[in-house]
Coordinates of C-alpha atoms and ligand atoms in Angstrom, one line a residue:
X1 CA 9.2 -183.0 34.1
X2 CA 8.7 -184.2 30.4
X3 CA 6.2 -181.4 29.4
X4 CA 7.0 -181.2 26.0
X5 CA 7.5 -184.2 25.1
X6 CA 5.7 -186.6 22.9
X7 CA 6.3 -191.1 23.2
X8 CA 4.7 -193.8 21.2
X9 CA 5.0 -197.1 23.8
X10 CA 4.2 -200.5 21.4
X11 CA 1.7 -203.1 23.3
X12 CA 0.6 -200.1 25.5
X13 CA -2.9 -201.4 26.2
X14 CA -2.1 -204.0 29.0
X15 CA 1.0 -204.4 31.4
X16 CA 3.9 -203.3 31.6
X17 CA 3.7 -200.9 28.7
X18 CA 0.5 -199.5 30.0
X19 CA 2.4 -199.0 33.4
X20 CA 5.2 -197.3 31.1
X21 CA 2.5 -195.3 29.1
X22 CA 0.9 -194.1 32.7
X23 CA 4.5 -192.8 34.0
X24 CA 5.7 -190.4 31.3
X25 CA 2.4 -189.0 31.0
X26 CA 1.8 -188.6 34.7
X27 CA 5.4 -186.5 34.3
X28 CA 3.8 -184.7 31.5
X29 CA 4.5 -186.1 27.6
X30 CA 1.8 -186.5 25.9
X31 CA 1.6 -190.5 24.2
X32 CA 0.3 -192.5 21.8
X33 CA -0.9 -195.9 22.5
X34 CA -0.7 -199.0 21.3
X35 CA -1.8 -202.5 21.2
X36 CA -4.9 -204.8 21.3
X37 CA -7.5 -205.6 23.3
X38 CA -9.8 -203.5 25.1
X39 CA -8.1 -199.9 23.9
X40 CA -11.5 -198.0 26.3
X41 CA -10.0 -199.6 29.0
X42 CA -6.5 -198.4 28.6
X43 CA -7.3 -195.1 27.5
X44 CA -9.2 -195.1 30.9
X45 CA -6.5 -195.0 33.1
X46 CA -5.6 -191.7 31.4
X47 CA -9.0 -190.0 32.4
X48 CA -7.5 -188.1 35.1
X49 CA -4.1 -187.3 34.0
X50 CA -3.6 -184.1 31.8
X51 CA -1.9 -185.4 28.8
X52 CA -2.2 -185.6 25.2
X53 CA -3.2 -189.2 24.7
X54 CA -3.6 -191.0 20.9
X55 CA -3.8 -194.7 19.6
X56 CA -2.5 -196.4 17.1
X57 CA -3.9 -200.5 16.4
X58 CA -0.9 -201.1 14.4
X59 CA 0.2 -204.8 13.9
X60 CA 3.7 -205.1 15.6
X61 CA 4.3 -208.6 13.3
X62 CA 3.4 -205.9 10.3
X63 CA 6.4 -203.7 9.2
X64 CA 4.1 -201.4 6.5
X65 CA 1.4 -201.0 9.6
X66 CA 4.5 -199.9 12.1
X67 CA 5.7 -197.5 9.4
X68 CA 1.9 -196.0 9.6
X69 CA 2.4 -195.8 13.4
X70 CA 5.3 -194.1 13.7
X71 CA 4.4 -191.6 11.0
X72 CA 0.9 -191.5 12.7
X73 CA 2.6 -190.5 16.0
X74 CA 4.7 -187.7 14.6
X75 CA 1.8 -186.5 12.7
X76 CA -0.6 -186.0 15.5
X77 CA 1.7 -185.5 18.6
X78 CA 3.9 -182.9 15.9
X79 CA 7.1 -184.8 16.8
X80 CA 8.9 -187.9 18.2
X81 CA 11.1 -187.5 20.9
X82 CA 10.7 -191.3 23.0
X83 CA 10.2 -194.8 21.9
X84 CA 9.6 -197.4 24.3
X85 CA 9.3 -200.7 22.2
X86 CA 7.6 -203.0 24.3
X87 CA 5.1 -205.0 22.7
X88 CA 5.9 -208.6 23.1
X89 CA 4.3 -212.3 23.2
X90 CA 5.8 -215.6 24.7
X91 CA 5.4 -219.3 23.6
X92 CA 6.2 -221.8 26.5
X93 CA 7.3 -225.3 24.9
X94 CA 10.8 -227.5 24.0
X95 CA 12.4 -226.7 20.9
X96 CA 11.2 -230.1 19.1
X97 CA 7.3 -229.2 19.3
X98 CA 7.5 -225.5 19.0
X99 CA 5.7 -224.7 16.3
X100 CA 7.7 -222.6 13.1
X101 CA 5.1 -219.9 12.9
X102 CA 5.2 -219.2 16.8
X103 CA 8.8 -219.0 16.6
X104 CA 8.5 -216.4 13.7
X105 CA 5.9 -214.4 15.2
X106 CA 8.0 -214.2 18.7
X107 CA 11.0 -213.0 16.8
X108 CA 8.6 -210.6 14.7
X109 CA 6.9 -208.9 17.4
X110 CA 9.4 -209.2 20.3
X111 CA 12.4 -207.8 18.1
X112 CA 12.4 -207.2 14.2
X113 CA 9.3 -204.7 15.2
X114 CA 11.8 -202.5 17.1
X115 CA 14.1 -202.2 14.4
X116 CA 11.7 -200.8 11.9
X117 CA 10.0 -198.0 14.9
X118 CA 13.9 -197.1 15.2
X119 CA 14.7 -196.8 12.4
X120 CA 11.4 -194.7 11.4
X121 CA 12.1 -192.5 14.5
X122 CA 15.8 -191.9 14.2
X123 CA 15.6 -189.4 11.7
X124 CA 13.3 -187.3 13.5
X125 CA 14.9 -187.5 16.6
X126 CA 18.2 -186.6 15.2
X127 CA 17.2 -183.6 13.7
X128 CA 15.7 -182.2 17.3
X129 CA 18.7 -183.2 18.6
X130 CA 17.2 -185.1 21.8
X131 CA 15.5 -188.8 21.7
X132 CA 15.1 -191.4 23.8
X133 CA 14.6 -195.4 22.9
X134 CA 13.5 -197.6 25.5
X135 CA 13.6 -201.3 24.6
X136 CA 11.4 -203.5 27.3
X137 CA 13.9 -206.5 26.8
X138 CA 13.7 -209.2 30.1
X139 CA 15.5 -211.0 32.0
X140 CA 15.5 -213.4 29.2
X141 CA 18.2 -210.8 27.3
X142 CA 20.7 -211.9 30.1
X143 CA 20.3 -215.8 30.8
X144 CA 18.1 -218.4 29.2
X145 CA 14.8 -220.6 30.5
X146 CA 14.5 -223.9 28.8
X147 CA 11.3 -224.6 26.9
X148 CA 11.4 -220.1 25.8
X149 CA 14.2 -220.7 23.0
X150 CA 12.0 -217.8 20.6
X151 CA 11.6 -215.7 23.5
X152 CA 15.3 -216.1 25.0
X153 CA 16.3 -215.9 21.0
X154 CA 14.6 -212.5 20.6
X155 CA 15.8 -210.7 23.9
X156 CA 19.1 -211.6 23.7
X157 CA 18.4 -209.9 20.0
X158 CA 17.0 -206.9 21.9
X159 CA 19.9 -206.2 24.3
X160 CA 22.6 -206.1 21.8
X161 CA 20.4 -204.5 19.2
X162 CA 20.2 -201.5 22.3
X163 CA 24.1 -202.2 22.0
X164 CA 24.6 -201.6 18.6
X165 CA 22.0 -198.2 18.2
X166 CA 23.5 -197.2 21.5
X167 CA 26.7 -196.8 19.5
X168 CA 25.2 -195.1 16.3
X169 CA 24.3 -192.9 18.9
X170 CA 26.8 -192.1 21.2
X171 CA 27.8 -188.7 20.4
X172 CA 24.2 -187.5 19.7
X173 CA 21.5 -186.2 22.3
X174 CA 19.6 -189.6 21.8
X175 CA 20.0 -192.5 24.2
X176 CA 19.2 -196.3 23.9
X177 CA 18.6 -198.4 26.8
X178 CA 17.1 -201.5 27.6
X179 CA 15.1 -202.8 30.8
X180 CA 15.4 -206.2 32.0
X181 CA 12.2 -207.1 34.2
X182 CA 11.7 -210.4 35.8
X183 CA 8.6 -211.8 36.9
X184 CA 6.2 -209.1 36.5
X185 CA 2.4 -210.0 37.4
X186 CA 0.8 -209.0 33.6
X187 CA -1.2 -210.9 31.3
X188 CA 1.4 -213.0 29.5
X189 CA 2.5 -213.8 33.0
X190 CA -0.9 -215.0 34.5
X191 CA -1.0 -217.5 31.4
X192 CA 2.3 -219.1 32.4
X193 CA 0.6 -219.1 36.5
X194 CA -2.3 -220.7 34.8
X195 CA -0.6 -223.5 33.5
X196 CA 1.2 -224.1 36.0
X197 CA -1.5 -224.3 38.6
X198 CA -2.8 -227.0 36.1
X199 CA -0.1 -229.0 35.4
X200 CA 1.2 -229.4 39.4
X201 CA -2.7 -229.5 40.9
X202 CA -1.6 -226.4 42.9
X203 CA -3.9 -222.8 43.4
X204 CA -3.4 -219.6 41.8
X205 CA -1.5 -218.3 45.1
X206 CA 0.6 -221.8 45.2
X207 CA 1.6 -222.1 41.8
X208 CA 2.5 -217.9 41.9
X209 CA 4.9 -218.6 44.5
X210 CA 6.5 -221.6 43.3
X211 CA 7.1 -218.9 39.8
X212 CA 8.5 -216.6 42.2
X213 CA 11.0 -219.3 44.1
X214 CA 12.3 -221.0 41.0
X215 CA 14.0 -218.1 40.0
X216 CA 13.4 -214.1 41.8
X217 CA 15.1 -214.2 45.1
X218 CA 13.5 -211.5 46.2
X219 CA 10.0 -213.4 45.9
X220 CA 8.0 -210.4 44.9
X221 CA 6.9 -209.3 41.3
X222 CA 8.4 -206.2 40.1
X223 CA 5.3 -203.9 39.2
X224 CA 4.4 -201.8 36.4
X225 CA 4.7 -198.9 37.9
X226 CA 8.3 -199.5 38.9
X227 CA 9.3 -200.1 35.8
X228 CA 7.9 -196.7 34.9
X229 CA 9.4 -194.3 37.1
X230 CA 12.8 -196.2 35.7
X231 CA 11.8 -195.5 32.1
X232 CA 11.0 -191.8 33.3
X233 CA 14.5 -191.6 35.5
X234 CA 15.8 -192.6 31.9
X235 CA 14.6 -189.7 30.0
X236 CA 15.9 -187.1 32.5
X237 CA 18.9 -184.9 32.0
X238 CA 20.8 -187.8 35.1
X239 CA 20.7 -189.9 31.8
X240 CA 22.2 -188.4 29.4
X241 CA 25.2 -190.7 29.6
X242 CA 23.4 -193.5 29.9
X243 CA 24.0 -195.3 27.0
X244 CA 23.9 -199.0 26.0
X245 CA 22.2 -200.4 29.0
X246 CA 20.6 -203.1 30.5
X247 CA 18.9 -202.8 33.6
X248 CA 17.6 -205.9 36.0
X249 CA 14.7 -205.4 37.2
X250 CA 14.1 -208.7 38.5
X251 CA 14.6 -209.1 42.7
X252 CA 18.2 -210.6 42.3
X253 CA 17.1 -213.3 39.0
X254 CA 20.2 -212.1 37.0
X255 CA 22.3 -212.0 40.1
X256 CA 22.8 -216.2 40.8
Ligands
LIG1 P1 1.0 -208.5 28.3 O1 0.3 -209.2 27.3 O2 0.4 -207.5 29.5 O3 0.9 -206.5 27.1 C1 1.6 -206.8 26.2 C2 1.0 -206.0 25.1 O4 1.6 -206.3 23.7 C3 -0.7 -205.6 24.9 O5 -1.0 -204.6 24.7 C4 -0.3 -206.4 23.5 O6 -1.9 -206.2 23.0 C5 0.4 -205.7 22.9 N1 0.7 -207.3 22.1 C6 0.5 -208.2 21.4 N2 1.1 -208.2 20.0 C7 1.1 -207.0 19.8 C8 1.2 -207.6 18.3 N3 1.5 -208.1 16.9 N4 1.1 -205.8 18.0 C9 0.5 -204.4 18.7 N5 0.8 -205.2 19.9 C10 0.7 -206.6 20.2 O7 2.6 -208.9 28.6 P2 3.5 -208.1 29.6 O8 4.2 -208.7 30.6 O9 3.5 -206.7 29.6 O10 4.9 -207.8 28.2 C11 5.3 -206.2 28.0 C12 6.7 -206.4 27.6 O11 7.8 -207.2 28.8 C13 7.1 -208.0 26.3 O12 8.1 -207.5 25.5 C14 7.4 -209.0 27.3 O13 8.3 -209.8 26.4 C15 8.4 -208.1 28.9 N6 8.2 -208.6 29.7 C16 7.7 -208.9 30.4 C17 7.5 -209.7 31.8 C18 6.8 -210.1 32.7 O14 7.0 -211.0 33.6 N7 5.2 -209.5 32.2 C19 9.3 -210.0 32.8 C20 10.3 -209.6 31.2 C21 9.3 -208.8 30.0

């Protein structure tokens, strides 16, 4: 379905980004991965998939490294058709205790990096007359939670950014949309489960149950695979006129 297409997925060495990268590759796209941690383990996930897989180690907090990564993707893949802005970090603290450097890092990685990748990828997409930009926002792009001011600000920001660029590209073959997951059991969320288990003196299973019960009416985690298949759908012709939307995949969280 995506044979001949190419994709760059930021923050794709684990969690949601890895799930989206795998879905795109399984549907035929060649993919450049990015992110930290165990890169070999991430690459091994693609062993049985017939797709070309590249990797660039850019830090999404560093604009010059982002530029190098986009150029690498364009060079190694020949062109860049699908850009998934997924890299993200979290920090949980009341605003008066929030370390300013954590605020800056969250805004840089969760929001500003998408400005840089988008401005650098768009000219090539325009030249080819086709493109997809998919921003992994969050339910926190639509509603807030206490103790997450930087994250909520960054995710509301990226939903707004999505709408703005969707308007700038509205008459082109390039669409720009956001995906807003609720709880997905990735390392980013496991940290919050661990903190809850420690603070409330409960085991891992009970901490997960409480986390879901508080926000996510389905009481089920969304999976990276489900988000990957939504990203694939957004790359199909059926989605040609879906522009500037924010898709909730949150078990009913934002419906409350
Ligand atoms: P994760 O921690 O499993 O993965 C984050 C990825 O980003 C990793 O590959 C990591 O190496 C990479 N990364 C972190 N900092 C980076 C940097 N400076 N430069 C480059 N790469 C960097 O987290 P996840 O849960 O898969 O989160 C992915 C995205 O989904 C984030 O934007 C997050 O806000 C969003 N999200 C997650 C959930 C959830 O419940 N897990 C819900 C809504 C939205």
